[in-house]
Coordinates of C-alpha atoms in Angstrom, one line a residue:
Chain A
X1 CA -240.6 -97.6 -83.7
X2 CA -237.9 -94.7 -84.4
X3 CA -237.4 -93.9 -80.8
X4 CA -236.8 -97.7 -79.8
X5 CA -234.1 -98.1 -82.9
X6 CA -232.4 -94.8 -81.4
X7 CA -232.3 -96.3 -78.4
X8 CA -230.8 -99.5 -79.6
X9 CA -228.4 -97.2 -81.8
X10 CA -227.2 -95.8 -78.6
X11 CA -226.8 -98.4 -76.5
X12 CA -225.1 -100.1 -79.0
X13 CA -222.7 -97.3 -79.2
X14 CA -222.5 -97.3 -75.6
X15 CA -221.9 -100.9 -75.1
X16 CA -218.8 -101.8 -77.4
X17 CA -216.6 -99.6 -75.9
X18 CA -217.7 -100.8 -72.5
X19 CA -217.4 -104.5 -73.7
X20 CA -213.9 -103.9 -74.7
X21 CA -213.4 -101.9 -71.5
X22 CA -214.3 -105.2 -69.4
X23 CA -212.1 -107.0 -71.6
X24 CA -209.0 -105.1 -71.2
X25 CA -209.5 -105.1 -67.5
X26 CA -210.0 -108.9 -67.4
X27 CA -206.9 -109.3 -69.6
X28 CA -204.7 -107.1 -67.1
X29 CA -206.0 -109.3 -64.6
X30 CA -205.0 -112.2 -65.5
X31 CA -201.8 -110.6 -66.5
X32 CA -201.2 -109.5 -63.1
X33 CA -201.8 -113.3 -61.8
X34 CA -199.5 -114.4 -63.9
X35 CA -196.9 -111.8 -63.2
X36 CA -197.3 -112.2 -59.5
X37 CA -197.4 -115.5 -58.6
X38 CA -194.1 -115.8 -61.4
X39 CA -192.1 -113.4 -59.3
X40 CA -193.1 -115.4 -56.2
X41 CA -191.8 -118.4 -57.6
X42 CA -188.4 -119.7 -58.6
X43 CA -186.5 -120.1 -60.7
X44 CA -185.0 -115.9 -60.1
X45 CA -183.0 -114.9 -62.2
X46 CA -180.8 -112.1 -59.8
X47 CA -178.7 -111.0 -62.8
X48 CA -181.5 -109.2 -64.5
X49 CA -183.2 -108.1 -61.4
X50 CA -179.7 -106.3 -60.7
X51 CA -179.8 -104.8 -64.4
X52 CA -183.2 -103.5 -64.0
X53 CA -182.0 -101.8 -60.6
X54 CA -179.4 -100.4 -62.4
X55 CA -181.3 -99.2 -65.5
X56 CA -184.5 -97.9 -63.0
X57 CA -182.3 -96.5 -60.2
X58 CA -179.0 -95.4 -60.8
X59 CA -179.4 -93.7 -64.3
X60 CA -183.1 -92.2 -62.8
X61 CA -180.5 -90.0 -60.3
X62 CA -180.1 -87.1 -61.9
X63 CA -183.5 -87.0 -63.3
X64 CA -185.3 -87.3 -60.0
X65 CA -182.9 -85.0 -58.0
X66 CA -183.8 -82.0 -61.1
X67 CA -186.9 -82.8 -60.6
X68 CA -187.4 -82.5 -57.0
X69 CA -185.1 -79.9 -55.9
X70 CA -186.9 -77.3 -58.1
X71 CA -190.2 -78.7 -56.4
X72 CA -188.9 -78.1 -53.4
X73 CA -187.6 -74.3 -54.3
X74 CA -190.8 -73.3 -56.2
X75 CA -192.8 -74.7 -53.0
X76 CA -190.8 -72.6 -50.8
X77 CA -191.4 -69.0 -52.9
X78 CA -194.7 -69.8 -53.7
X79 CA -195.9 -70.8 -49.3
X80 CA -193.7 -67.7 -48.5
X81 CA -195.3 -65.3 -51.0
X82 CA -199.0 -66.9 -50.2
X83 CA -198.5 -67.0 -46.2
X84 CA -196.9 -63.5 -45.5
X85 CA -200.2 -61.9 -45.7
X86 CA -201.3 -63.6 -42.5
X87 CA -197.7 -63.2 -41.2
X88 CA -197.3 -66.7 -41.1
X89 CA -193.9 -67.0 -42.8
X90 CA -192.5 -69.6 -40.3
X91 CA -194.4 -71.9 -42.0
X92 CA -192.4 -72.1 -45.0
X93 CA -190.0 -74.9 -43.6
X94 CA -192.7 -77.3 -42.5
X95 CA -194.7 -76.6 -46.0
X96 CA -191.9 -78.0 -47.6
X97 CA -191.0 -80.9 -45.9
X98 CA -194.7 -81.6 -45.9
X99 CA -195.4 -81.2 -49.7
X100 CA -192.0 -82.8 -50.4
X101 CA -191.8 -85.8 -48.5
X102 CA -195.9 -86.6 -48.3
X103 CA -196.6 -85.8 -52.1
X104 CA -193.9 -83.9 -54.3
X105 CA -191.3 -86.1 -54.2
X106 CA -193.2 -89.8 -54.4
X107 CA -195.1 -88.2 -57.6
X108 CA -193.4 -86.5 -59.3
X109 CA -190.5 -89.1 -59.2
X110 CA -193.0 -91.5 -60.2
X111 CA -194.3 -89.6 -63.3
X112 CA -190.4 -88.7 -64.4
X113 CA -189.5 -92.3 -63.9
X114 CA -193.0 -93.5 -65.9
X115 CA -191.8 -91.4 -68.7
X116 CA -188.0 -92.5 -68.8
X117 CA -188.6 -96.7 -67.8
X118 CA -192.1 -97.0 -68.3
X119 CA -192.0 -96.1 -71.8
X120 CA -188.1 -98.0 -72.5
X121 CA -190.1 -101.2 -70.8
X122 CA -192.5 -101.2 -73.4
X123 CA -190.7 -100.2 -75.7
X124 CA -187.9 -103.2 -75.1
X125 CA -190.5 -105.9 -74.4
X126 CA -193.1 -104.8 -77.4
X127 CA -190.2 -105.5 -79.7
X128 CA -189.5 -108.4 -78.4
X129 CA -192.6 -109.7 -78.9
X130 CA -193.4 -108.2 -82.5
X131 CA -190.1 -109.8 -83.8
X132 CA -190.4 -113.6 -81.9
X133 CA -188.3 -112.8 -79.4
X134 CA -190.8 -113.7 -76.4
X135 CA -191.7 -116.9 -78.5
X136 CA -187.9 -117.9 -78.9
X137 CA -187.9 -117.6 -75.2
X138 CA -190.4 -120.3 -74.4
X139 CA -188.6 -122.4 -76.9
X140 CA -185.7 -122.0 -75.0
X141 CA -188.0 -123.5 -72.0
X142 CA -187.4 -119.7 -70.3
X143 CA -190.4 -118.4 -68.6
X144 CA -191.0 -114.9 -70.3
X145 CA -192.5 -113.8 -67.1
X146 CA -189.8 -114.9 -64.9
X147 CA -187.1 -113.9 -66.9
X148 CA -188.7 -110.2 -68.3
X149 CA -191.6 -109.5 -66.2
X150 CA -190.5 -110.7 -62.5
X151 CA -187.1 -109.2 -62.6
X152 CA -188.6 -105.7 -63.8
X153 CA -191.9 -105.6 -61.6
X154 CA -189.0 -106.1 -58.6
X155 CA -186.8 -103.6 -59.6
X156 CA -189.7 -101.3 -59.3
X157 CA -191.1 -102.5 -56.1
X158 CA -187.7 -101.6 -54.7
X159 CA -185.9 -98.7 -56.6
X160 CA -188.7 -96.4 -56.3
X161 CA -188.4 -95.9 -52.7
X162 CA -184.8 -95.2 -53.0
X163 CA -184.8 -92.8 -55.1
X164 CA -187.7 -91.0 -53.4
X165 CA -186.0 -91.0 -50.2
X166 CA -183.4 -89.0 -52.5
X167 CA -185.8 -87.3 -53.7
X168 CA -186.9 -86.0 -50.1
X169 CA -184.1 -85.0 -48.8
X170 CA -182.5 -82.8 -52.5
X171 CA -185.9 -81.2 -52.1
X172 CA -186.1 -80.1 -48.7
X173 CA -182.2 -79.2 -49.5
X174 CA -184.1 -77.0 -52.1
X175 CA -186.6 -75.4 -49.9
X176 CA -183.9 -74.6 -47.8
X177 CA -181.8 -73.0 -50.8
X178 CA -184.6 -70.5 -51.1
X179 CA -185.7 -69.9 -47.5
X180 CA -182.0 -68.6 -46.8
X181 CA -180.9 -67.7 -50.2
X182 CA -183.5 -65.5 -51.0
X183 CA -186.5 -64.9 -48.6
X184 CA -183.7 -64.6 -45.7
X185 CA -184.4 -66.6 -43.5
X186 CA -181.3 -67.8 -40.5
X187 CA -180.2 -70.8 -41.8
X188 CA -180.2 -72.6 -37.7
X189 CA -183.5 -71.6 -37.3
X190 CA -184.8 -73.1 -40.9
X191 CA -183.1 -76.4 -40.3
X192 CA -184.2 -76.4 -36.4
X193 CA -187.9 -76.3 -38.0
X194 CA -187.3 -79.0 -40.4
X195 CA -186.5 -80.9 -37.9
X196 CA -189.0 -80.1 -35.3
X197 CA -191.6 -81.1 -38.0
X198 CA -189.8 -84.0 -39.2
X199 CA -192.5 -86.8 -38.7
X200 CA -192.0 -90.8 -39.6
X201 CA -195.5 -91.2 -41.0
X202 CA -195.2 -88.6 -44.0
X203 CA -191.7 -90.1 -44.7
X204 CA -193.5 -93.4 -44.6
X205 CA -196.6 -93.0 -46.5
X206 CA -194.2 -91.2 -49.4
X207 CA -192.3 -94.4 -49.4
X208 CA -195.4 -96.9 -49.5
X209 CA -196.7 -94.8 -52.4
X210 CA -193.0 -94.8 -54.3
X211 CA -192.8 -99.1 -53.8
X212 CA -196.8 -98.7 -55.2
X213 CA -195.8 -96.6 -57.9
X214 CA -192.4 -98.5 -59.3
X215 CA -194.8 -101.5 -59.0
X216 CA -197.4 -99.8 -61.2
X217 CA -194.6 -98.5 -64.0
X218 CA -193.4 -102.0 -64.7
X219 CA -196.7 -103.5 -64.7
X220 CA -197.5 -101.1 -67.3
X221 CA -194.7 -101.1 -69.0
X222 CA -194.4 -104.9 -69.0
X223 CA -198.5 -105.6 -69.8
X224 CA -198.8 -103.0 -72.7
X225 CA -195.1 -104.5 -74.3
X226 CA -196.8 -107.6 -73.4
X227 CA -199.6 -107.4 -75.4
X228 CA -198.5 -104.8 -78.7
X229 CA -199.1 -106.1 -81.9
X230 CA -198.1 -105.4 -85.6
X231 CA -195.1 -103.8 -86.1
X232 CA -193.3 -100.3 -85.2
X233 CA -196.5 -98.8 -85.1
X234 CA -197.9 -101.4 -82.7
X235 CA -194.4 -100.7 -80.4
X236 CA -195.1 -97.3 -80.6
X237 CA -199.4 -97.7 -79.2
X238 CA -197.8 -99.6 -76.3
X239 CA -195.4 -97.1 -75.3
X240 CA -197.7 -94.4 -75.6
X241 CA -200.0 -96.7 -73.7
X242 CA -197.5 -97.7 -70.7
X243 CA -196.9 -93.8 -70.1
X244 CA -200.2 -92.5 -70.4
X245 CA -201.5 -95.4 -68.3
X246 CA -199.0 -95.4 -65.6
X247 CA -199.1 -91.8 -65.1
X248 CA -202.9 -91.8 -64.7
X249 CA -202.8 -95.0 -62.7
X250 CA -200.1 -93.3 -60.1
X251 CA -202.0 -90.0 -59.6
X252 CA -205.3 -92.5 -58.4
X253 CA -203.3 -94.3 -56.4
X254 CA -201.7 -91.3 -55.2
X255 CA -205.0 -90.2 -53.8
X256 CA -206.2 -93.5 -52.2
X257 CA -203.5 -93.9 -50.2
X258 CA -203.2 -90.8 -49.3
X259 CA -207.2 -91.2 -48.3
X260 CA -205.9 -94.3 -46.3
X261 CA -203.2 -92.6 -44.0
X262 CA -204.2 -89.0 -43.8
X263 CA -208.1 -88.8 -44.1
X264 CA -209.7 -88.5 -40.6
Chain B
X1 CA -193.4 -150.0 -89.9
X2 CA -190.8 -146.3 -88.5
X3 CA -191.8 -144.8 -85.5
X4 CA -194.0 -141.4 -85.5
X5 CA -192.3 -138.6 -84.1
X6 CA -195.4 -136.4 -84.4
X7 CA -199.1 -136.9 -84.8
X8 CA -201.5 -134.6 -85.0
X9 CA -205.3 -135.2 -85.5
X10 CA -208.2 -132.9 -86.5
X11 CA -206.1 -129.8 -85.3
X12 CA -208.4 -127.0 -85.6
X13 CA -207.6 -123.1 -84.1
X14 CA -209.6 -120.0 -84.9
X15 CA -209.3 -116.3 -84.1
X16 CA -212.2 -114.5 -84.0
X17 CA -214.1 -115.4 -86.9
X18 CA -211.3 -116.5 -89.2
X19 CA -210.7 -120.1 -89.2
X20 CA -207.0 -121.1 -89.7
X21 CA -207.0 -124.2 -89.2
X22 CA -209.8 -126.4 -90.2
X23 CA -208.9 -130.3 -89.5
X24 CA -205.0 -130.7 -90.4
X25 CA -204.1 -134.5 -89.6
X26 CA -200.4 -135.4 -90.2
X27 CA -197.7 -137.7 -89.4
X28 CA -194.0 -136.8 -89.0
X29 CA -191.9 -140.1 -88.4
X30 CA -189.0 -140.2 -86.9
X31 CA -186.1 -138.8 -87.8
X32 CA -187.5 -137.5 -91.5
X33 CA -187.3 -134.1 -93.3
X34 CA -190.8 -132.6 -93.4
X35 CA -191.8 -130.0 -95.0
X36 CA -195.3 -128.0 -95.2
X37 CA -195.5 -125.5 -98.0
X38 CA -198.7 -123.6 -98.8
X39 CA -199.2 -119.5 -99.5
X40 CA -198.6 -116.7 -97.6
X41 CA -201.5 -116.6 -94.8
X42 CA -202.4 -120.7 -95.3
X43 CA -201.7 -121.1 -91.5
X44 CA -197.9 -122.6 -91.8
X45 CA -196.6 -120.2 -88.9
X46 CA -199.9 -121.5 -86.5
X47 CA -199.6 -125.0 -87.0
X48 CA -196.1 -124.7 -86.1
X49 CA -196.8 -122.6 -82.8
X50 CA -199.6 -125.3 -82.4
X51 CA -197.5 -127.9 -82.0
X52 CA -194.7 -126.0 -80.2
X53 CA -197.3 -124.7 -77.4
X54 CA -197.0 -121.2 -78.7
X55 CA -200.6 -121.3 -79.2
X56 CA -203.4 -123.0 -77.8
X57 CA -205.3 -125.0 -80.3
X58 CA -209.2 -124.8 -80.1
X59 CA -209.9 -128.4 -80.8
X60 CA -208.2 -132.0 -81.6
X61 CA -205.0 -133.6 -80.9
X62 CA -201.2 -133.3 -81.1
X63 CA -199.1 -136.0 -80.1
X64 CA -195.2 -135.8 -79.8
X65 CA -193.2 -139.1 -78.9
X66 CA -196.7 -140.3 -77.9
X67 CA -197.4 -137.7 -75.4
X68 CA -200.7 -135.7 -75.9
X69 CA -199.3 -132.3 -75.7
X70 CA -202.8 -130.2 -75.8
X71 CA -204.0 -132.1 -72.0
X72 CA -201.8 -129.8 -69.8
X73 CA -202.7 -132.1 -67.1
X74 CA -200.0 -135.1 -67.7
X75 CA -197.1 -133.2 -69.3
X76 CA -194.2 -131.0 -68.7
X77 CA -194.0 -128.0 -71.5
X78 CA -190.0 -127.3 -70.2
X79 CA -189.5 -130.8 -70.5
X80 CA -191.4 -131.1 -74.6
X81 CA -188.9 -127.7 -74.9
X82 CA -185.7 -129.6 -74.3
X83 CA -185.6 -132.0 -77.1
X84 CA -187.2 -129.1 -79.2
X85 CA -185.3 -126.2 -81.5
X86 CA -186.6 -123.5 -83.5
X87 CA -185.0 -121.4 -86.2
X88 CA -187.1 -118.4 -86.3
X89 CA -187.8 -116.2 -89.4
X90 CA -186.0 -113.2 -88.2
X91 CA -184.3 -115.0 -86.4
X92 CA -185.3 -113.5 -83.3
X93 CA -182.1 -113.5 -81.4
X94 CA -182.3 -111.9 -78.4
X95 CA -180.3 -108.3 -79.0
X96 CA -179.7 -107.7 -75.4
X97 CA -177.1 -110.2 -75.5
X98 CA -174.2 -111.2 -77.7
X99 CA -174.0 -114.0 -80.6
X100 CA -172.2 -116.5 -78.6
X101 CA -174.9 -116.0 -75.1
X102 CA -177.9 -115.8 -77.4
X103 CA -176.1 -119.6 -78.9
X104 CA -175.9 -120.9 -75.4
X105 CA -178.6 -119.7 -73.4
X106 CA -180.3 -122.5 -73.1
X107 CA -176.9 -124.0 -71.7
X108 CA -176.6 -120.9 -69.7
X109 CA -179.9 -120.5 -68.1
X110 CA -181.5 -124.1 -67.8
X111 CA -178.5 -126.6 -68.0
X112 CA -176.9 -124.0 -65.8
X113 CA -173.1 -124.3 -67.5
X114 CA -170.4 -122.5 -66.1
X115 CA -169.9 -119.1 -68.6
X116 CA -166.3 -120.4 -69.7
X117 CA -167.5 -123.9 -71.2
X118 CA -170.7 -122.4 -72.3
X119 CA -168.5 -119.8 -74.7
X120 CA -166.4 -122.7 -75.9
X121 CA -169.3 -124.7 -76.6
X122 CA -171.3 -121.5 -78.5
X123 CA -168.0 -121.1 -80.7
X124 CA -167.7 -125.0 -81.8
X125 CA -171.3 -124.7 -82.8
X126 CA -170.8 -121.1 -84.1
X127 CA -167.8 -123.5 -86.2
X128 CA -169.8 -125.8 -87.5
X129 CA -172.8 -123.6 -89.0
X130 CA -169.8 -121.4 -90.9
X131 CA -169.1 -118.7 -88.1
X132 CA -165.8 -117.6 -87.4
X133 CA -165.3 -117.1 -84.0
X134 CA -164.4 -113.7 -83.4
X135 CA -168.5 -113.0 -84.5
X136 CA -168.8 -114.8 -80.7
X137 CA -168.8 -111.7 -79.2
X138 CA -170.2 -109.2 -81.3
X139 CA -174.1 -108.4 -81.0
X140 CA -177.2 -109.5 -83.2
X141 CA -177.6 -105.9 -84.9
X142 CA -174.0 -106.3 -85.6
X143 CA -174.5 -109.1 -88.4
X144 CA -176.2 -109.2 -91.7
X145 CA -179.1 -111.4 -92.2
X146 CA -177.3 -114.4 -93.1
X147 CA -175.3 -114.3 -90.3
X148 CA -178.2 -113.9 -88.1
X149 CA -179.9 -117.2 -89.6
X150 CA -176.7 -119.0 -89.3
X151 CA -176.9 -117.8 -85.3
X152 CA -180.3 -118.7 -84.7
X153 CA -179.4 -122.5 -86.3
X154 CA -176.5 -122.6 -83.9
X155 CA -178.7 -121.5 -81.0
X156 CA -181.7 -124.2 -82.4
X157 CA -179.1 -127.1 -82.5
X158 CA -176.8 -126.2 -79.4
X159 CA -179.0 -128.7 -77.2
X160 CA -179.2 -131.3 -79.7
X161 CA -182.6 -131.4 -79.6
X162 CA -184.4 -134.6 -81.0
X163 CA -187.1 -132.3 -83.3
X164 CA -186.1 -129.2 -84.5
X165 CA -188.3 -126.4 -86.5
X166 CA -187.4 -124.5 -89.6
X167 CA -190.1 -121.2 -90.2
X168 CA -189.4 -120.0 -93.7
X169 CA -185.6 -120.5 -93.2
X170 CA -184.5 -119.2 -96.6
X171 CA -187.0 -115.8 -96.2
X172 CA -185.2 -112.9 -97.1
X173 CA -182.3 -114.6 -98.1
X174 CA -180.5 -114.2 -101.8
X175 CA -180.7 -117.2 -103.7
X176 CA -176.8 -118.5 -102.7
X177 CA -177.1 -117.3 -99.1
X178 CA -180.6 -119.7 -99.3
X179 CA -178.8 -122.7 -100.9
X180 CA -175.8 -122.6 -97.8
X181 CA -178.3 -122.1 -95.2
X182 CA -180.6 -125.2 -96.8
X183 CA -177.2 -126.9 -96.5
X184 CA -176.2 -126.6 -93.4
X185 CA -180.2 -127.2 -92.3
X186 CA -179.6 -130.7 -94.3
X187 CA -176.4 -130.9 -92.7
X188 CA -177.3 -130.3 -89.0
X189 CA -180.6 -132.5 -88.8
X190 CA -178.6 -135.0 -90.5
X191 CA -175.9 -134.9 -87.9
X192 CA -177.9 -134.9 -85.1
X193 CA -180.1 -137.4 -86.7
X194 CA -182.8 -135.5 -85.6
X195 CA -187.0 -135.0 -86.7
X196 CA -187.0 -132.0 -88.7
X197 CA -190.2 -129.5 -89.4
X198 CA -189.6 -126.8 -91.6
X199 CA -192.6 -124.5 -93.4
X200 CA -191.6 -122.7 -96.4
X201 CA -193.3 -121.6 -99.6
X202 CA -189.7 -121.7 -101.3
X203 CA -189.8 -124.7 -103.8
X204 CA -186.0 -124.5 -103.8
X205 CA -185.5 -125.1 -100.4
X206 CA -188.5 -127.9 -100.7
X207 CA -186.2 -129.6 -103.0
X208 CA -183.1 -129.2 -101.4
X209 CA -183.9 -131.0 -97.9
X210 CA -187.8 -132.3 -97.9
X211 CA -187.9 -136.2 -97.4
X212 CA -191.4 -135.8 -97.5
X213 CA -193.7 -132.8 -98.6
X214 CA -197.1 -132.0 -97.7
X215 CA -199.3 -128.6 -98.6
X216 CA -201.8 -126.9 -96.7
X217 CA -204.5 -124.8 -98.4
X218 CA -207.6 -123.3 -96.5
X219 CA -206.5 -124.7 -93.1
X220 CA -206.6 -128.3 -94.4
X221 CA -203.8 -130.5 -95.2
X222 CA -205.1 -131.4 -99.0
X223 CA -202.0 -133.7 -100.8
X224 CA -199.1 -135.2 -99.4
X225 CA -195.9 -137.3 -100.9
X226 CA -192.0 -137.5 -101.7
X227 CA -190.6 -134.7 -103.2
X228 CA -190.1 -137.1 -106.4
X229 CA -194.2 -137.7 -106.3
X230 CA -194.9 -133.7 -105.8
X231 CA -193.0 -132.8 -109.0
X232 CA -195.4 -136.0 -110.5
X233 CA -198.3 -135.2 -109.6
X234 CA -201.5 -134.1 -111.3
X235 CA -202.8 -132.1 -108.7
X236 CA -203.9 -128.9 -109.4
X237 CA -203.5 -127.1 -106.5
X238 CA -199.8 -128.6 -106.2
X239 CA -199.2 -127.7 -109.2
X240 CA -200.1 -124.5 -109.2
X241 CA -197.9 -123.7 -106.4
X242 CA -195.0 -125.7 -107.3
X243 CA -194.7 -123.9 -111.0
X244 CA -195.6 -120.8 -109.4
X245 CA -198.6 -119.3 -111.5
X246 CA -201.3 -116.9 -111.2
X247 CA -203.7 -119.3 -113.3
X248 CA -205.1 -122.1 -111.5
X249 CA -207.7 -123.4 -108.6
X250 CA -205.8 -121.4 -105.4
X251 CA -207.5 -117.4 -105.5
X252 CA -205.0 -115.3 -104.0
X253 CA -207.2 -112.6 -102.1
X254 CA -206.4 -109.2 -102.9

């Protein structure tokens, strides 16, 4: 009689979270019906697509370029240090641009980027929503998913992959820094073996996984504004939210498509 | 025998457990002052998204012009929007954009006016609800909370729309600031000679521009009359609210 009220104790504890688990992910679901088929459909509005490259893009530069060049550096010291005991120093170039262009720079420009327009998403859009504004927009017969959501989810679809392409090349620039700077190696001979490597399907894979991860950000950023509640405190859950979120959501994605074009 | 504006039937909407509304019936005819008053919590801001489409209610009818609004099927939600304004509580201008774009954004974005006559347009109305127009281009944080009331009346009457909504309009207002505002709410639907809504719990502002009062108490619509016949009354609930005392049949929940 004890034992089966434990057990229904437990369970019981087990199944509420899960319950609100299933309805979280329904509710993103539906969200991300919503927000696709919006973005699919006109009316567009180009001007705040073309502020949201701006805000994502531009002002991300000097962020993502930090970010990667020291990536790049710290991945050259580190392959040259690890592969000189089996005399395999020559590596060092192709290491980089590996790392770089396949994982470094699609990543970690993702994570920087979840941080700075992830959380200003739902920041922006959780405000709007606490104080009316999102309400005073469908009163206004605007679409808050055309006008917010579409225009954001875009501008991460398509900034991300320019500013990982950036990203690649300031941090095999890095690696190179190092290789001659300070391990020595001839400068020809380090860019000859960039080259040689150079291979489209790392560069393209690190692009699919940048368009997948800008996508991600605004979704997050967008769905937790979306959805906040209550007041500054509310705002501040759904930031926390977007970033935590995204980030995670980006390093699993990270993984399956890296299964999808590398495993063998 | 005046044409109704707005009908609504049985309305009922829940969330979760806690009933809101349970059964409100009302008729808004057209071209009269409404007003709904009832305590904090008594379901004024839901009935009002209700009928806008903010919400979805659970159960019974709305009609505007005729038009069942709650049947998604045989209606056009932009189309209900156009002939609709709404002056929220905090106004909720849009702070991403300056006074005069938040006035004409719905000339801006739906009736797709050129920028030039869409400024001209935002000042006029700017004008006529007591803005000078060098606040065109200045931006929502930029203004006291007066100002941003008068704004969000500009941008609720800038389409001439045939029903317009007033939630708490004199909230967090002083006293004169509430008296100019109920004037130029009097003034504007009077102008326009358009269906007004507005829910307050201010018996000032009742006064000031109700044709017709009605209070809602435990999700239910429970008296209704002239401003003339709410002050006469014998109702105790009205009464109660209308003198403002702690004694009587309404319980505030602490």
């Amino acid at each position: 009689m004890m034992l089966s009220k434990q057990i229904e104790n437990f369970l019981r504890a087990l199944g509420k979270p899960l319950v609100a688990f299933l309805m979280s992910l329904g509710k993103l679901s539906v969200f991300i019906v919503r927000a696709v088929y919006h973005a699919l459909t006109p009316p567009i509005y180009f001007k705040n697509f073309i502020k949201q490259v701006l805000e994502m893009g531009f002002y991300s530069v000097p962020v993502v370029g930090l970010t990667t060049i020291f990536a790049g550096m710290v991945i050259a010291l580190q392959t040259y240090s690890g592969f000189s005991k089996y005399g395999a120093e020559s590596a060092v170039a192709n290491v980089v641009l590996i790392s770089v262009t396949r994982e470094l720079a699609p990543v970690l420009s993702a994570l920087m980027v979840a941080g700075r327009i992830g959380a200003a998403m739902a920041a922006e859009i959780g405000t709007m929503k606490v104080t009316e504004q999102l309400d005073a927009l469908v009163t206004l017969s605007t679409n808050p998913f055309k006008y917010l959501f579409a225009p954001r989810l875009w501008a991460g679809l398509c900034v991300l992959p320019l500013l990982v392409l950036f990203g690649d090349v300031i941090g095999v620039f890095g690696g190179y820094v190092v290789g001659v700077y300070k391990l020595g190696f001839n400068p020809a001979n380090y860019i000859n073996s960039t080259i040689e490597n150079l291979e489209a399907i790392g560069i393209i894979s690190g692009l699919i996984k940048a368009a997948v991860f800008g996508f991600i950000i605004s979704l997050m950023g967008c769905y937790n504004g979306y959805k906040s509640k209550g007041g500054a405190q509310g705002v501040g859950q759904a930031t926390t939210n977007a970033v935590v979120s995204a980030s995670i959501l980006v390093l699993i994605f990270n993984y399956l498509i890296t299964e999808i074009f590398f495993a063998k | 025998m005046s044409d109704i504006k707005i009908s609504i039937r049985d309305l009922k909407k829940s969330f979760g457990r806690k009933t809101v509304l349970n059964g409100v019936d009302l008729d808004i005819e057209q071209g009269e002052s409404f007003v709904v008053i009832g305590g904090s919590g008594a379901g004024k801001s839901v009935l009002i998204k209700c009928i806008q489409g903010l919400l979805t209610p659970d159960s019974g009818s709305i009609q505007i012009d005729g038009v069942e609004t709650t049947d998604n099927s045989n209606f056009n939600q932009k189309d209900m929007h156009a002939k609709m304004g709404m002056l929220f509580q905090g106004g909720a201008l849009f702070d991403s954009l300056s006074v005069w774009e938040n006035v004409a954004f719905a000339l801006l974005e739906n009736q797709k006016t050129p920028r030039d006559l869409a400024k001209v347009e935002a000042i006029r109305v700017l004008r006529q609800v007591g803005l000078a127009p060098d606040v065109a281009d200045l931006y929502p944080s930029e203004l006291s909370g007066g100002m941003q009331k008068r704004v969000g009346l500009a941008r609720a009457i800038i389409t001439k729309p045939e029903i317009i909504f007033f939630d708490e309009p004199t909230t967090g207002l002083d006293p004169i600031m509430a008296d100019v505002i109920n004037d130029l709410i009097v003034e504007s639907a009077k102008g326009l000679g358009a269906t007004t809504l507005t829910i307050t719990h201010d018996m000032a502002s009742v006064k000031k521009i109700a044709d017709k009062v009605a209070m809602l108490y435990q999700g239910k619509i429970i008296w209704q009359g002239t401003v003339k016949e709410m002050e006469k009354t014998d109702n105790p609930y009205v009464v109660q609210f209308v003198s403002g005392s702690a004694q009587g049949p309404i319980k505030v929940e602490v």
